[in-house]
C-alpha cells in the first residue's frame, strides 16, 4: 500500500492541519508517513499545500511530481495540480469557487460541496474535517475510523480535545458527500 | 522514560532529542526555517525537568559565544540557525575549533547568497565542510536525510564532538527541518553531574575546584612555534577523524551502471528517481554521504568502480561534486544537476538529467 | 645592616596577593591594568571564592589576564565576553563569573552583548577599564575617546562631526532594570584604589547573592597610547577624563 496525496488551497483553510491529522492517523495505523508543507509567509490568504504520503514501506522522496490523489480547494490549486494526478488517480475539488475543470478522462473527478456541508454543521472551522472525510472515503487504503480519532487526538492540542466529537461528525459528513 | 514514537517536524524533533540526550544548554536566535527548535524548547520548558538551560539570545553572534562559554566549562551545549545566521556564527565556530571545544551546531540551510530565500538549499556545503570561518580547521559535518536522523545525529554529533574535542555541525535543509515524519525518540538520559563533567573534561573551566592548577580556554598563542604546534595538534585530530569516522549509505549500487550521489533530503528525491529509472530499465544506484566532513572518499571511490558515470544532485550550483571528483580522480564522468533559489527538483527531473547529462553522452 | 637582615617577616609591610602569579606582566609601566588585576586577585582571595571564580578576558590589552590571576579563565572573542559569561553563569550557578573588558570590547564591538547581558540581569560582574583609547592595537580611537583627544586614527583630535560623541556606556547600563550596581572608580591614588577594591567586593557579593549585573568602570590611564609619562597621564586623566566620566556610584540597589 502506498498513497501519495497533495492537499492544496488557501492559507487559513486548514490545509496543513488536515494533512497532519491524516498523517497522524496513518501513523496510528502503523504506516510509514511523511508530511511535507509548502512553507513561508503565506499563513493567511496565500496558497498553501501539503504532500502526505502513507505507505507500508520506507518512503523515499517526500516531494513528488505525480499524485494518487489531489485535493484542490481553490481554482489556482486545481489549475496547478490537476495535470499531476496519476492516470487512474483521483481529483477531489470543492464546488464552491472552482468552476474550470481539467479535460481529463483518465482520472476520477469527484466534486464535493464541502462549504455547504460546513454551513449545515454550523461550525466554519470544521471545513477541513469535512474535506478530510471525503478524502478518506476516496482513498483506496481504508483507514479505520478509530485510528483517525487517535490521529485527531494526537494532532490537536489538549485544550481543543473537547472539539474531537465535532470533528469526528464533520469527517463522517464528509465521507457521505461522495457519490455512493 | 522509554522510547516514544511520534510524528513531528525535523526542527521539533531536534529539540526533543537535545533534551533526551541530556543536553545542558541551548542558545539561539529565531530565523526561518528553523525557529521551531527554539520554540519547541521554550514550550517544553526543560529547565523544569532535566535542568537544561534554554536562552533566546540577542543575536546569532551572542548565541554562538554563549555556546563557546558553555562548551568551555565542559557542558554539552548547542545552537541552531539557518544560513545567514550561520554566517554570523562563524567567528565563534572558529574560536571553538581553535580552543578545541565540543559543541553542536545545527544549520537548517536556506538559499543565498545574502538574505536569499527562506526556501530549502544546500548551498552552505563549502562553508560547512571547508572551514567556514578563518583558520585551518574542520567541523564534523553530518547530513540528515530524515526526521529520524535529525534526532539520531543530535546524539551522534555530541558524542563525536566530545570524543575529538571539536565542534560538530548537523547540516540539514528546509525540507528535513519542516517536514513531519514518524520518529522514534530515544529514552531520556540524565545530564552529567558536575563531578562527571570534571572527570570527563579535565580541561574545562569549571572553577579551580579542589585546588587544581587553573584551566584556561583560549585560541590565542602569539609565539609562532607554539602556534604551529597547536595547529599540528588540530591537524592530527582531523587525520584521525578522517580515518575513523566517514559514514555513508548505499542503495542498489551492486548491479548499478550509473550512480546518483546526493546528501540530505535530496538523497530522498534521488531514491525516488532511482525507483522511476529502474522501472524504465535503467540500472541506477544511490550513494549518500552521511558525513560530509570527513567526506567518505573510500566509499565513493569504491562505489564508482565499474560504473559508467555519476550524477551528483545538489540544491546548489555544484559543491560536493568537487569532493567526488577528487575522491575518484575523475576516473569516470561526473556531472552535476542542481536547482537554485529554493526550487526543489522533482524525481522525474532527476531521471531526465541523468539521461541527458550522463547516459546519452 | 645588610639587606638580608632587613627582609624579614616581621618587617613586612606589603605583599603581592597570592593569586597574582610570579610572572612579568606585559603591561606598560604606569598602566592601570596591573593595579586592577591586583585588586581583583585580593578580593577573590579574601572572599574565599578562588575555586569557584571564572574570569572571562577580552580582546584588548587585557587579553592575557589569564596569565596573571590564578583562577579559571576563558578568553573570549572581541566584545563577546558578556555572552560567554552569561552561559557560564547560567550553567554553573554556584560559580562566580566576571568579565574584564576594555572600552572597545565593552562599548564598540560588544555593545549589544554588554547591554543585553546587563538587561537580562545576568548574575555577573563586569569590570570595565576605560582608558579612552585602543592600547593593544597601537593607540586608535575608542568609543570613549574624548572630543579633541588625539589618537592614531584621530590624529587631529576627535571631532563630533566626523567621529560622533564619546559613548557613556556605563550611564546607559545604569538605566537598565537588570543592573543592581553600577559605579565608576579609578586607581590613580591609593585612596582611589581602596575605593575600587570596595566596589569590586560589593560587585562580587552581588553576583554571589544573585542580585543581577554589577558594573565597575575604572577610569584608567594609557600613558603609552596617550604618549605621556605615567605621572603626566594620571594628571591628564584627572584634568580631562573625570569631567566627562565623573567618579562615584551611578546606581546602588
PDB file of N, CA and C in Angstrom, chain A residues 45-82:
ATOM      1  N   UNK A  45      -4.411  33.527   3.499  1.00  0.00           N
ATOM      2  CA  UNK A  45      -4.778  34.069   2.211  1.00  0.00           C
ATOM      3  C   UNK A  45      -3.942  33.603   1.037  1.00  0.00           C
ATOM      4  N   UNK A  46      -2.654  33.348   1.233  1.00  0.00           N
ATOM      5  CA  UNK A  46      -1.828  32.886   0.119  1.00  0.00           C
ATOM      6  C   UNK A  46      -2.162  31.439  -0.198  1.00  0.00           C
ATOM      7  N   UNK A  47      -1.393  30.836  -1.086  1.00  0.00           N
ATOM      8  CA  UNK A  47      -1.642  29.431  -1.355  1.00  0.00           C
ATOM      9  C   UNK A  47      -0.821  28.579  -0.408  1.00  0.00           C
ATOM     10  N   UNK A  48      -1.379  27.465  -0.040  1.00  0.00           N
ATOM     11  CA  UNK A  48      -0.677  26.542   0.854  1.00  0.00           C
ATOM     12  C   UNK A  48      -0.946  25.141   0.359  1.00  0.00           C
ATOM     13  N   UNK A  49       0.059  24.304   0.425  1.00  0.00           N
ATOM     14  CA  UNK A  49      -0.206  22.908   0.092  1.00  0.00           C
ATOM     15  C   UNK A  49       0.651  21.997   0.938  1.00  0.00           C
ATOM     16  N   UNK A  50       0.203  20.770   1.042  1.00  0.00           N
ATOM     17  CA  UNK A  50       0.950  19.795   1.833  1.00  0.00           C
ATOM     18  C   UNK A  50       0.893  18.445   1.130  1.00  0.00           C
ATOM     19  N   UNK A  51       2.045  17.821   1.031  1.00  0.00           N
ATOM     20  CA  UNK A  51       2.129  16.490   0.445  1.00  0.00           C
ATOM     21  C   UNK A  51       2.156  15.475   1.583  1.00  0.00           C
ATOM     22  N   UNK A  52       1.234  14.537   1.541  1.00  0.00           N
ATOM     23  CA  UNK A  52       1.200  13.487   2.566  1.00  0.00           C
ATOM     24  C   UNK A  52       1.359  12.141   1.877  1.00  0.00           C
ATOM     25  N   UNK A  53       2.296  11.356   2.364  1.00  0.00           N
ATOM     26  CA  UNK A  53       2.490  10.013   1.816  1.00  0.00           C
ATOM     27  C   UNK A  53       2.275   9.002   2.940  1.00  0.00           C
ATOM     28  N   UNK A  54       1.460   8.004   2.664  1.00  0.00           N
ATOM     29  CA  UNK A  54       1.219   6.912   3.602  1.00  0.00           C
ATOM     30  C   UNK A  54       1.675   5.641   2.909  1.00  0.00           C
ATOM     31  N   UNK A  55       2.442   4.808   3.610  1.00  0.00           N
ATOM     32  CA  UNK A  55       2.993   3.645   2.924  1.00  0.00           C
ATOM     33  C   UNK A  55       3.289   2.512   3.908  1.00  0.00           C
ATOM     34  N   UNK A  56       3.264   1.294   3.379  1.00  0.00           N
ATOM     35  CA  UNK A  56       3.694   0.151   4.199  1.00  0.00           C
ATOM     36  C   UNK A  56       5.210   0.130   4.324  1.00  0.00           C
ATOM     37  N   UNK A  57       5.903   0.672   3.317  1.00  0.00           N
ATOM     38  CA  UNK A  57       7.364   0.584   3.282  1.00  0.00           C
ATOM     39  C   UNK A  57       7.999   1.945   3.523  1.00  0.00           C
ATOM     40  N   UNK A  58       9.300   1.912   3.720  1.00  0.00           N
ATOM     41  CA  UNK A  58      10.076   3.135   3.881  1.00  0.00           C
ATOM     42  C   UNK A  58       9.797   4.071   2.707  1.00  0.00           C
ATOM     43  N   UNK A  59       9.576   5.338   2.995  1.00  0.00           N
ATOM     44  CA  UNK A  59       9.225   6.305   1.961  1.00  0.00           C
ATOM     45  C   UNK A  59      10.491   6.981   1.453  1.00  0.00           C
ATOM     46  N   UNK A  60      10.625   7.043   0.139  1.00  0.00           N
ATOM     47  CA  UNK A  60      11.805   7.724  -0.391  1.00  0.00           C
ATOM     48  C   UNK A  60      11.544   9.225  -0.393  1.00  0.00           C
ATOM     49  N   UNK A  61      11.178   9.782  -1.522  1.00  0.00           N
ATOM     50  CA  UNK A  61      11.076  11.243  -1.589  1.00  0.00           C
ATOM     51  C   UNK A  61       9.805  11.785  -0.931  1.00  0.00           C
ATOM     52  N   UNK A  62       9.959  12.799  -0.083  1.00  0.00           N
ATOM     53  CA  UNK A  62       8.768  13.468   0.471  1.00  0.00           C
ATOM     54  C   UNK A  62       8.185  14.477  -0.512  1.00  0.00           C
ATOM     55  N   UNK A  63       8.917  14.709  -1.617  1.00  0.00           N
ATOM     56  CA  UNK A  63       8.498  15.670  -2.638  1.00  0.00           C
ATOM     57  C   UNK A  63       8.217  14.889  -3.918  1.00  0.00           C
ATOM     58  N   UNK A  64       7.072  15.164  -4.541  1.00  0.00           N
ATOM     59  CA  UNK A  64       6.655  14.340  -5.681  1.00  0.00           C
ATOM     60  C   UNK A  64       6.268  15.203  -6.861  1.00  0.00           C
ATOM     61  N   UNK A  65       6.187  14.572  -8.070  1.00  0.00           N
ATOM     62  CA  UNK A  65       5.588  15.317  -9.172  1.00  0.00           C
ATOM     63  C   UNK A  65       4.329  14.659  -9.724  1.00  0.00           C
ATOM     64  N   UNK A  66       3.934  13.541  -9.147  1.00  0.00           N
ATOM     65  CA  UNK A  66       2.666  12.925  -9.550  1.00  0.00           C
ATOM     66  C   UNK A  66       2.012  12.318  -8.317  1.00  0.00           C
ATOM     67  N   UNK A  67       0.679  12.390  -8.279  1.00  0.00           N
ATOM     68  CA  UNK A  67      -0.029  12.013  -7.053  1.00  0.00           C
ATOM     69  C   UNK A  67      -1.154  11.031  -7.350  1.00  0.00           C
ATOM     70  N   UNK A  68      -1.439  10.164  -6.373  1.00  0.00           N
ATOM     71  CA  UNK A  68      -2.613   9.292  -6.476  1.00  0.00           C
ATOM     72  C   UNK A  68      -3.875  10.120  -6.291  1.00  0.00           C
ATOM     73  N   UNK A  69      -3.824  11.047  -5.351  1.00  0.00           N
ATOM     74  CA  UNK A  69      -4.992  11.884  -5.084  1.00  0.00           C
ATOM     75  C   UNK A  69      -4.566  13.344  -4.962  1.00  0.00           C
ATOM     76  N   UNK A  70      -5.271  14.208  -5.661  1.00  0.00           N
ATOM     77  CA  UNK A  70      -5.098  15.643  -5.496  1.00  0.00           C
ATOM     78  C   UNK A  70      -6.386  16.190  -4.900  1.00  0.00           C
ATOM     79  N   UNK A  71      -6.272  16.949  -3.814  1.00  0.00           N
ATOM     80  CA  UNK A  71      -7.428  17.636  -3.243  1.00  0.00           C
ATOM     81  C   UNK A  71      -7.223  19.122  -3.487  1.00  0.00           C
ATOM     82  N   UNK A  72      -8.087  19.726  -4.310  1.00  0.00           N
ATOM     83  CA  UNK A  72      -7.932  21.136  -4.665  1.00  0.00           C
ATOM     84  C   UNK A  72      -9.072  21.934  -4.052  1.00  0.00           C
ATOM     85  N   UNK A  73      -8.733  22.960  -3.292  1.00  0.00           N
ATOM     86  CA  UNK A  73      -9.757  23.721  -2.586  1.00  0.00           C
ATOM     87  C   UNK A  73      -9.902  25.139  -3.129  1.00  0.00           C
ATOM     88  N   UNK A  74      -9.155  25.463  -4.168  1.00  0.00           N
ATOM     89  CA  UNK A  74      -9.421  26.702  -4.903  1.00  0.00           C
ATOM     90  C   UNK A  74      -8.961  26.527  -6.346  1.00  0.00           C
ATOM     91  N   UNK A  75      -9.340  27.499  -7.184  1.00  0.00           N
ATOM     92  CA  UNK A  75      -9.092  27.350  -8.619  1.00  0.00           C
ATOM     93  C   UNK A  75      -7.592  27.275  -8.938  1.00  0.00           C
ATOM     94  N   UNK A  76      -6.798  28.150  -8.261  1.00  0.00           N
ATOM     95  CA  UNK A  76      -5.354  28.138  -8.547  1.00  0.00           C
ATOM     96  C   UNK A  76      -4.741  26.769  -8.285  1.00  0.00           C
ATOM     97  N   UNK A  77      -5.149  26.179  -7.157  1.00  0.00           N
ATOM     98  CA  UNK A  77      -4.591  24.879  -6.778  1.00  0.00           C
ATOM     99  C   UNK A  77      -5.001  23.813  -7.784  1.00  0.00           C
ATOM    100  N   UNK A  78      -6.245  23.897  -8.220  1.00  0.00           N
ATOM    101  CA  UNK A  78      -6.700  22.910  -9.197  1.00  0.00           C
ATOM    102  C   UNK A  78      -5.915  23.067 -10.503  1.00  0.00           C
ATOM    103  N   UNK A  79      -5.751  24.336 -10.940  1.00  0.00           N
ATOM    104  CA  UNK A  79      -5.005  24.582 -12.181  1.00  0.00           C
ATOM    105  C   UNK A  79      -3.576  24.052 -12.066  1.00  0.00           C
ATOM    106  N   UNK A  80      -3.002  24.214 -10.867  1.00  0.00           N
ATOM    107  CA  UNK A  80      -1.601  23.846 -10.679  1.00  0.00           C
ATOM    108  C   UNK A  80      -1.402  22.334 -10.636  1.00  0.00           C
ATOM    109  N   UNK A  81      -2.355  21.633 -10.012  1.00  0.00           N
ATOM    110  CA  UNK A  81      -2.093  20.223  -9.727  1.00  0.00           C
ATOM    111  C   UNK A  81      -2.933  19.211 -10.516  1.00  0.00           C
ATOM    112  N   UNK A  82      -3.964  19.668 -11.261  1.00  0.00           N
ATOM    113  CA  UNK A  82      -4.854  18.685 -11.889  1.00  0.00           C
ATOM    114  C   UNK A  82      -4.128  17.833 -12.944  1.00  0.00           C
TER     115      UNK A  82
END
